[in-house]
Each structure stands twice: as structure tokens, then as C-alpha cells.
Coordinates of C-alpha atoms in Angstrom, one line a residue:
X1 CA 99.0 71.7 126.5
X2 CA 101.1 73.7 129.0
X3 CA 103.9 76.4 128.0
X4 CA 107.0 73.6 128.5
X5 CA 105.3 71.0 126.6
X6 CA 104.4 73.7 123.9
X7 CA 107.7 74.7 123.6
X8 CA 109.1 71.3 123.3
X9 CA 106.4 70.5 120.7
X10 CA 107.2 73.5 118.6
X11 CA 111.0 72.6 118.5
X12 CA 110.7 69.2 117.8
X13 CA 113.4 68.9 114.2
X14 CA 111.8 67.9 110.9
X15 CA 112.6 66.9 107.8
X16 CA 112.4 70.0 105.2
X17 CA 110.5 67.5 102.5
X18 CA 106.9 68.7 103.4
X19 CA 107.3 71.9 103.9
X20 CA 109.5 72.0 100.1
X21 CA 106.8 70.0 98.1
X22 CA 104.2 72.6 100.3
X23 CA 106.3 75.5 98.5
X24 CA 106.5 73.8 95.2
X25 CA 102.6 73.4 95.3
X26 CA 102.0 76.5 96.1
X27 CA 104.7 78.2 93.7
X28 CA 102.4 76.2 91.2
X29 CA 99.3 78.0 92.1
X30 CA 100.7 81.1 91.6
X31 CA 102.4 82.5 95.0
X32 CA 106.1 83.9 95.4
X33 CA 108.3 82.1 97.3
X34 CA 109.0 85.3 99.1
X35 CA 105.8 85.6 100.2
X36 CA 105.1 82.1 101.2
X37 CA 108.4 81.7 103.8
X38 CA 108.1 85.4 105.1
X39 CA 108.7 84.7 108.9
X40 CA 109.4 81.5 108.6
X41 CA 113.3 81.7 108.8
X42 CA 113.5 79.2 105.9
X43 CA 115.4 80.0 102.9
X44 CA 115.0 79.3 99.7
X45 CA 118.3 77.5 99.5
X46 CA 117.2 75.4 102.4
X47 CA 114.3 73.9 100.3
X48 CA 117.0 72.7 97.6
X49 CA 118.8 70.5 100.6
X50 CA 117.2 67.5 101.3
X51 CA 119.4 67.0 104.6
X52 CA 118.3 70.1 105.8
X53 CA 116.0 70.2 109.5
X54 CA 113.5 73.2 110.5
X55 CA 111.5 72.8 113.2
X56 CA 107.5 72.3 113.7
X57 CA 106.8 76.3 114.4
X58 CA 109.0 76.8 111.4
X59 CA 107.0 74.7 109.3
X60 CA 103.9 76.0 110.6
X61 CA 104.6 79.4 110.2
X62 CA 105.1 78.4 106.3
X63 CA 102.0 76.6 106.1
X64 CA 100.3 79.3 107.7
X65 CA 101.1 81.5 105.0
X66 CA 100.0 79.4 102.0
X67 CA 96.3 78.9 104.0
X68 CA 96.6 82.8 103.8
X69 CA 97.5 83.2 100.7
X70 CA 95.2 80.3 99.3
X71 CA 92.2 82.3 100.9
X72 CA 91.3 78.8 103.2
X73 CA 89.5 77.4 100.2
X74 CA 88.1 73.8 101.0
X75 CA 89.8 71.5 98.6
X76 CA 93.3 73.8 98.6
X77 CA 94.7 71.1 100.9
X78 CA 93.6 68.1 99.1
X79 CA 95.0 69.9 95.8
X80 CA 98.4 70.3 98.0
X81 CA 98.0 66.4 99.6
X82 CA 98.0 64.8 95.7
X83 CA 101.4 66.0 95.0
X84 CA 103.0 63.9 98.3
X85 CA 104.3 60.6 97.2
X86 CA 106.5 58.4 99.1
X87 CA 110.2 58.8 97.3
X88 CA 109.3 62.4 98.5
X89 CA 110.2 61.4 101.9
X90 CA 113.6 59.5 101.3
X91 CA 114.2 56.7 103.4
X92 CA 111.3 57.1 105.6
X93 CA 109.4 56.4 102.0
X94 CA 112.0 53.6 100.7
X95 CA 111.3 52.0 104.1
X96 CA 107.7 51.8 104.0
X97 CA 107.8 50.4 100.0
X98 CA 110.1 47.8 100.9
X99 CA 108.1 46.4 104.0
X100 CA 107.1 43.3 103.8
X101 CA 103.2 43.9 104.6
X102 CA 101.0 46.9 104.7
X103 CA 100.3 46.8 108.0
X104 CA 104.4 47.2 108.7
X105 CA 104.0 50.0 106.3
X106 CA 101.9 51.8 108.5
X107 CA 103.4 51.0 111.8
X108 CA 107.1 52.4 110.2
X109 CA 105.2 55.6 109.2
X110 CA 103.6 56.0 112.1
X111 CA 106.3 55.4 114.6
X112 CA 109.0 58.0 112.3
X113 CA 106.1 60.6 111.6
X114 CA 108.7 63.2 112.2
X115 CA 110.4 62.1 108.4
X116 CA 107.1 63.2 106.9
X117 CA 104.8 65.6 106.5
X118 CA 102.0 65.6 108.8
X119 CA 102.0 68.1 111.8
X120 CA 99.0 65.2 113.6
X121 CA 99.8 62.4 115.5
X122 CA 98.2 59.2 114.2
X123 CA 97.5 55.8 115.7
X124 CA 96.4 52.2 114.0
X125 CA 94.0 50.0 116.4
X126 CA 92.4 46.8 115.5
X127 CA 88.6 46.3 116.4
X128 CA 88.1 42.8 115.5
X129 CA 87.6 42.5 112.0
X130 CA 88.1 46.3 111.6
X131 CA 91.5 48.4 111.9
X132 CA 91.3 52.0 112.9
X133 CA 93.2 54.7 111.8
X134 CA 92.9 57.6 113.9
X135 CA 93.9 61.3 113.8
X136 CA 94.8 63.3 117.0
X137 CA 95.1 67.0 115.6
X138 CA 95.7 68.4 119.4
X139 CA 99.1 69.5 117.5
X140 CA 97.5 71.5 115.2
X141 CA 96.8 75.3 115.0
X142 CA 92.8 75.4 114.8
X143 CA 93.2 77.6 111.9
X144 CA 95.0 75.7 110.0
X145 CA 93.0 72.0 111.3
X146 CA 91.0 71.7 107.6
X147 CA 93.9 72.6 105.1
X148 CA 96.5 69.9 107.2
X149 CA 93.7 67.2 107.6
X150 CA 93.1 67.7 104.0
X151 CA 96.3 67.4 102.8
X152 CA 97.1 65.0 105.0
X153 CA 94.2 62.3 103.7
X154 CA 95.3 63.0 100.2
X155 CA 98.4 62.2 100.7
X156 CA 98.2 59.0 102.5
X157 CA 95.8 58.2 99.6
X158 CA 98.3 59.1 97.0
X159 CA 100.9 57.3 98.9
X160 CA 99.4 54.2 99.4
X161 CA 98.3 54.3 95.7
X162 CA 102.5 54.7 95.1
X163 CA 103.3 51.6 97.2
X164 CA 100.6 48.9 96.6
X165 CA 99.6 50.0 93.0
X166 CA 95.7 50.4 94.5
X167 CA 93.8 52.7 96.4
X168 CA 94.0 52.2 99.9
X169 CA 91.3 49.4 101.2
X170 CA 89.1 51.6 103.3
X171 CA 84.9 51.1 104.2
X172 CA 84.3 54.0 106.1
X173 CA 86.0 56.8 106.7
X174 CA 84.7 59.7 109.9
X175 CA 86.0 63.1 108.8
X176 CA 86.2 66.5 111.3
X177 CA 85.2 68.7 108.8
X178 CA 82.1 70.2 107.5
X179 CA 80.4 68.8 104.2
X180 CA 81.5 70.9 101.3
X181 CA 80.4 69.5 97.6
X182 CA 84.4 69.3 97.0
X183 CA 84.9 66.9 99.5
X184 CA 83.4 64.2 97.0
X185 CA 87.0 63.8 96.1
X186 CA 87.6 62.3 99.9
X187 CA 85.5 59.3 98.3
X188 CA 87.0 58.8 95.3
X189 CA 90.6 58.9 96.4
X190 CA 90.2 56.5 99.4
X191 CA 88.1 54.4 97.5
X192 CA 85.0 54.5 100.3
X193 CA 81.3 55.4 99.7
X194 CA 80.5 55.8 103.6
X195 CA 81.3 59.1 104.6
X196 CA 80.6 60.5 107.7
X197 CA 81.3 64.9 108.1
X198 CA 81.4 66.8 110.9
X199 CA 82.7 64.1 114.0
X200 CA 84.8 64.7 116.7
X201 CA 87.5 63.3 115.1
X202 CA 89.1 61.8 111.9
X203 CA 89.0 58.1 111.7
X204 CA 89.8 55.3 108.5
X205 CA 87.8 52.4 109.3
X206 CA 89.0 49.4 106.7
X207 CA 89.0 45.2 107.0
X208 CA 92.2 44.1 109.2
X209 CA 92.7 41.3 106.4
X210 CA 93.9 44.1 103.7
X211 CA 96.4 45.3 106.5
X212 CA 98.1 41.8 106.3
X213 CA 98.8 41.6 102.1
X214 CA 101.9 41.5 101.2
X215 CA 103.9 44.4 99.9
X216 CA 104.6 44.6 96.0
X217 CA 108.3 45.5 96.6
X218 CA 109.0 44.2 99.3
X219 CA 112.8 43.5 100.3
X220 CA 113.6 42.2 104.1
X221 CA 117.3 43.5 103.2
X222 CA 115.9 46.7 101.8
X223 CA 113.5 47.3 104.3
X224 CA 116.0 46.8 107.5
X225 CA 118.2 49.0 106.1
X226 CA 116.1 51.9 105.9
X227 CA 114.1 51.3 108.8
X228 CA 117.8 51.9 110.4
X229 CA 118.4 54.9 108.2
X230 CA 115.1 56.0 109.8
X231 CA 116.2 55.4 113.4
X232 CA 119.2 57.0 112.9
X233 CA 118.1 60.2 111.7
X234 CA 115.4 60.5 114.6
X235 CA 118.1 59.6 117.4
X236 CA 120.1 62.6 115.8
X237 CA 117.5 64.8 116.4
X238 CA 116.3 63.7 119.7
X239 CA 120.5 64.1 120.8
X240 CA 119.7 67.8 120.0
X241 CA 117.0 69.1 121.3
X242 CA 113.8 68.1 123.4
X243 CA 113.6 66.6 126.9
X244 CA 115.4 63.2 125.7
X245 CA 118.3 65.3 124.7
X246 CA 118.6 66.1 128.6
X247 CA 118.5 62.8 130.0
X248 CA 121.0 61.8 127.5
X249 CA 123.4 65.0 128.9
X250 CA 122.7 63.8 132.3
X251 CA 123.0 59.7 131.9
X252 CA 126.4 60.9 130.0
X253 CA 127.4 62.8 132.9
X254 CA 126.9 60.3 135.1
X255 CA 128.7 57.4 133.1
X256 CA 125.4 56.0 131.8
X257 CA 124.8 54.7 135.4
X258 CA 121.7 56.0 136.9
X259 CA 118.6 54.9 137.2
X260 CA 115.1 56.6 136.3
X261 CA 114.4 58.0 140.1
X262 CA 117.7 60.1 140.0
X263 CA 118.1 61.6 136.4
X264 CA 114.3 62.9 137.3
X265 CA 115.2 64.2 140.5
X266 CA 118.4 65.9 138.4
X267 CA 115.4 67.5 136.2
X268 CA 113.1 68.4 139.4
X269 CA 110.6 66.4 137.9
X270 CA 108.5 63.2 139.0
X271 CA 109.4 59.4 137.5
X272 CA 105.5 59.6 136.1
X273 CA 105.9 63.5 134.4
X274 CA 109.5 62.4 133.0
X275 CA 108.1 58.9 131.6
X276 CA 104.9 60.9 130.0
X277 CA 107.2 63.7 128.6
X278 CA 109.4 61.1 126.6
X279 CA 106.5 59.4 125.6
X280 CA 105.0 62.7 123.6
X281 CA 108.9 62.5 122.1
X282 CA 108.0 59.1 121.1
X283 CA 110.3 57.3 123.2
X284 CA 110.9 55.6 126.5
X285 CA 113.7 56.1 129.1
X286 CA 115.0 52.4 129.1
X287 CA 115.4 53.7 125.2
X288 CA 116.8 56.2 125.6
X289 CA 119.4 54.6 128.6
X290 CA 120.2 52.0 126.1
X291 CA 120.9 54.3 123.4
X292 CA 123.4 56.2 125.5
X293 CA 124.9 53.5 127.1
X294 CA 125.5 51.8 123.8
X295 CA 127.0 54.8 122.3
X296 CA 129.7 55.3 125.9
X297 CA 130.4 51.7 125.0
X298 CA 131.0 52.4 121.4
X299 CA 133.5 55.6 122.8
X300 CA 135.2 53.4 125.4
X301 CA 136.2 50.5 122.6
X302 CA 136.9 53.1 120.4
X303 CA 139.6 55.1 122.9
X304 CA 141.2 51.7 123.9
X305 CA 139.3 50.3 126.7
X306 CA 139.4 46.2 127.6
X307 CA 135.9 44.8 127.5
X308 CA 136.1 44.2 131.2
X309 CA 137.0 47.7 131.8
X310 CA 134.4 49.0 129.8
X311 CA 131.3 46.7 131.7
X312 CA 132.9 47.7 134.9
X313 CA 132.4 51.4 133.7
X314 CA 129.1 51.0 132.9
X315 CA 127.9 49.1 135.9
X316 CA 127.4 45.9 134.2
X317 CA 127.5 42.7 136.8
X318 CA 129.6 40.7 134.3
X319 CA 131.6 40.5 131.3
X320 CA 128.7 38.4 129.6
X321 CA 126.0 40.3 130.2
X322 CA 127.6 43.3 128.8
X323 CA 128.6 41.5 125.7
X324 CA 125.3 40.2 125.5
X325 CA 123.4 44.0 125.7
X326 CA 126.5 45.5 122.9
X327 CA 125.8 42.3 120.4
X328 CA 121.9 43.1 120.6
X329 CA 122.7 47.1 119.6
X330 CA 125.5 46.2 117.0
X331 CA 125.2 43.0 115.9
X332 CA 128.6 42.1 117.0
X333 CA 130.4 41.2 119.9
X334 CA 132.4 44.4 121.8
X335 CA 135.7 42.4 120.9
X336 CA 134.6 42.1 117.3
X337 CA 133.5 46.3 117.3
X338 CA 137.0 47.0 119.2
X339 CA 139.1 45.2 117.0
X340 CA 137.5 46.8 114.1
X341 CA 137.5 50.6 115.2
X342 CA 139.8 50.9 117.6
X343 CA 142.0 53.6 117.0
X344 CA 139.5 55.7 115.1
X345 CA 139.0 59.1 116.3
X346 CA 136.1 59.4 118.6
X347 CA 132.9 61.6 118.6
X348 CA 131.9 63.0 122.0
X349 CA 128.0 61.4 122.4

């Protein structure tokens, strides 16, 4: 990884959840809490305020210290992993509950990974009769790879225990660590006998079919609405910081109009480096384009704007077409929106 990307990786905003239940588990076992966020420029009254965002090197400067102060002890991370469960994560967790089948569990998890509490990136593949899940610990500080994939499994056992009432349906499960008679436990909590140690890389092999049961709280109503709460919070973050934060500034700048080609010459950068830099932030630049544009639209209405004026502004070739792009953002058409809000204060986006 080079030193921008770094950077960029290091700063990417969390939620302070993992890194308070992290505290709380190692508080249990004995540590100070002075000790444990020493360096970490977290404060103890930031672990009390669930809104509150540090970012990745924060959080692994903190975890860094518990592995330190735990001695590295296989198992410590497993211990830590059993006390993650999925109202710990707020609407992220409340999302994934109210899903309507596992499988959209997992993709909501995986695609707002930022709202939890692993530091890996993680992807779900199907293999014919078999889904995958995988673990990418590129992200990861090699000294702390064993203590975060620990606590990591444990928790998505724990988790998935929370939201289908049964241990997650695995058969075999690959595991980058090295056999240790504590690692037993790895069976027993994903409910496998097959374990491989010691491979390249992580992987939960289970039957596709247990992907597609249906969730025992499921809510359609629920689950939209968090899954927007979800969005939400993410966009916040990427408006602050990272290289979608930029693009953003410069579609702004030039009144949402511009096309891929120029906001990358803007950033000195080629269309293929600025498409695979928003893709390690998770996102896309027509995403991030429609995001912005939606949210000038949103200002425009707001201030007083016609709805012709404000397609003309934002390059649309017809009053339809931009009513047809603001009702698939808001859900209502920009005379609807107007009518409602105009008037309001606005919010520079």
C-alpha cells in the first residue's frame, strides 16, 4: 500500500462502539483505562458518546495497547470477540436484525463495515452450492493480525447467534493462524468440525441454502429505515474526509457539472487511479456525482429556485429527466420537496 493510500486508510472515520466494548473488555480483565488509550487521543468521555467518530489509526493505536497489555495470548481476542453483539452497533445492528434474509444481513454488514468493529475488509462469494466468506487483513498491522481475526470470528459468531437465535450455519471454516489447543473454541462457536489452521487466508465455507432463510425479526419498514440511517452516517463521513470528500469539493465547485475525465485531471490523477481510489472508500464516482448533485438540488429548492431553473443549473436536458433523477433520491417529486422546505435555512453541502 503506498504512503497516500496509507494515509487515506488510516483516517478513514469510525464509529467509537468497537473500540468502547474493546475498553470495557479489557477494563474487565483488569487494565486501567489510562493505560489502555495512552496515545490514542481518545478520551474516556469519548467512550460514553455513542455519536462520537475516531479514526482507524486511532483505534488501532488503542487495540494495540490491549494486545500489549494482554501479553498476545491466543484466545485474548476470542475472549474480547464474545462480548460484541449487534445492538452494540446501533443502527448498523438494528438494520441487519430486521433484514428480511440472512444473506441481506451480511451484504448490509459488509457494505457499512465502517459502523462496526472490524479493522478487515470482508467479501461474501457463492461457489455453487457453497458461499464464501472471506477475510482480506491487508488493513491490518501484522502484529496485531491474530488478536483482530480472533475477535473478529467470535464476534460474527456471537452476532449471528443474537439475530437468528442459532449458531451461524458453517461446514468448513480455513483460519490464518497457527493451531493452538484454545482454538477448539473456533469449532464450537461456529458450529463446524472441519477446521483448517495455518492458510493463507481466512475463509467461512457454509451451504448457500442457509444464506436464503428468512430473518426471525424481520421488518421491510424497519429494515429500510436503518439501512438509511446507515447510509446516512457513512455519506457524513465520506463529506469529511478521504478522496470522495474531494471530488465532492470539486463537483460543488463546478455546479455538479463535470464529468469523470475533468474532476481527475483537477486532482492530477488518471480516470483508472481516481475510479480505484473510491473503490477502496467503498464507493463509485457516479455515487458519489449523484449524491452531490442531489444535495445542490436539495440547496437550490430550498433557497427558492423554479424546478426549471434548478435542471438548467445542473445541466439536465429537460425538466423530466431532472424530476425523474430527484424522485429516485427522495422519493418525491422537486415540486413536492420545494413546496415542503422552501424557506428553510440552508446547509452549505
Amino acid at each position: 500500500m503506498n504512503d497516500a493510500r496509507t494515509s487515506e486508510e488510516s483516517g478513514r472515520l469510525r464509529s467509537i462502539s468497537g473500540a468502547a466494548l474493546l475498553v470495557e473488555y479489557a477494563v474487565s480483565r483488569g487494565l486501567p483505562v489510562s493505560s489502555l488509550l495512552s496515545g490514542s487521543g481518545i478520551s474516556e468521555n469519548q467512550l460514553q458518546d455513542h455519536s462520537t467518530e475516531i479514526t482507524l489509526a486511532q483505534e488501532i493505536a488503542l487495540t494495540r495497547n490491549v494486545v500489549g497489555a494482554l501479553d498476545d495470548e491466543p484466545g485474548m481476542g476470542l475472549m474480547a470477540g464474545l462480548t460484541c453483539h449487534a445492538p452494540n452497533f446501533g443502527v448498523l445492528g438494528f438494520a441487519a436484525m430486521s433484514s428480511p434474509t440472512l444473506r441481506r444481513a451480511a451484504e448490509i454488514v459488509l457494505q457499512y463495515a465502517d459502523l462496526s468493529f472490524t479493522f478487515a475488509h470482508h467479501t461474501l462469494e457463492d461457489h455453487g452450492q457453497e458461499f464464501w466468506f472471506i477475510r482480506d487483513d491487508s488493513a491490518v498491522p501484522a502484529d496485531l493480525h491474530r488478536f483482530v481475526l480472533e475477535r473478529d470470528f467470535a464476534a460474527i459468531a456471537t452476532v449471528t447467534q443474537d439475530v437468528l437465535g442459532s449458531r451461524l450455519p458453517m461446514v468448513r471454516a480455513e483460519i490464518a493462524v497457527e493451531p493452538h489447543p484454545i482454538y477448539e473454541m473456533f469449532g464450537t462457536l461456529l458450529g463446524v468440525d472441519k477446521l483448517v489452521f495455518g492458510t493463507e487466508r481466512s475463509v467461512l465455507i457454509g451451504n448457500s441454502s442457509a444464506l436464503d432463510q428468512p430473518m426471525p425479526q424481520s421488518n421491510p419498514v424497519t429494515a429500510r429505515y436503518y439501512e438509511r440511517q446507515c447510509s446516512d452516517l457513512i455519506q457524513q463521513r465520506r463529506n469529511r474526509t478521504g478522496l470522495s470528500g474531494r471530488v465532492r469539493e470539486l463537483l460543488i465547485r463546478h455546479g455538479g457539472v463535470a464529468d469523470q475525465a475533468h474532476i481527475a485531471a483537477d486532482l492530477d490523477v488518471s480516470v483508472r487511479t481516481l475510479r480505484r481510489r473510491l473503490a477502496s472508500e467503498g464507493t463509485t464516482f457516479r455515487e458519489v456525482s449523484n449524491e452531490t448533485v442531489g444535495l445542490l438540488a436539495e440547496e437550490m429548492l430550498i433557497a427558492g429556485l423554479t424546478v426549471e431553473h434548478a435542471a438548467e443549473r445542473l445541466g439536465y436536458s429537460s425538466v423530466s429527466a431532472f424530476t425523474s433523477a430527484f424522485r429516485s433520491w427522495r422519493g418525491q417529486s422537486p415540486g413536492q420537496f420545494a413546496r415542503a422546505h422552501r424557506g428553510r435555512a440552508t446547509v452549505r453541502v
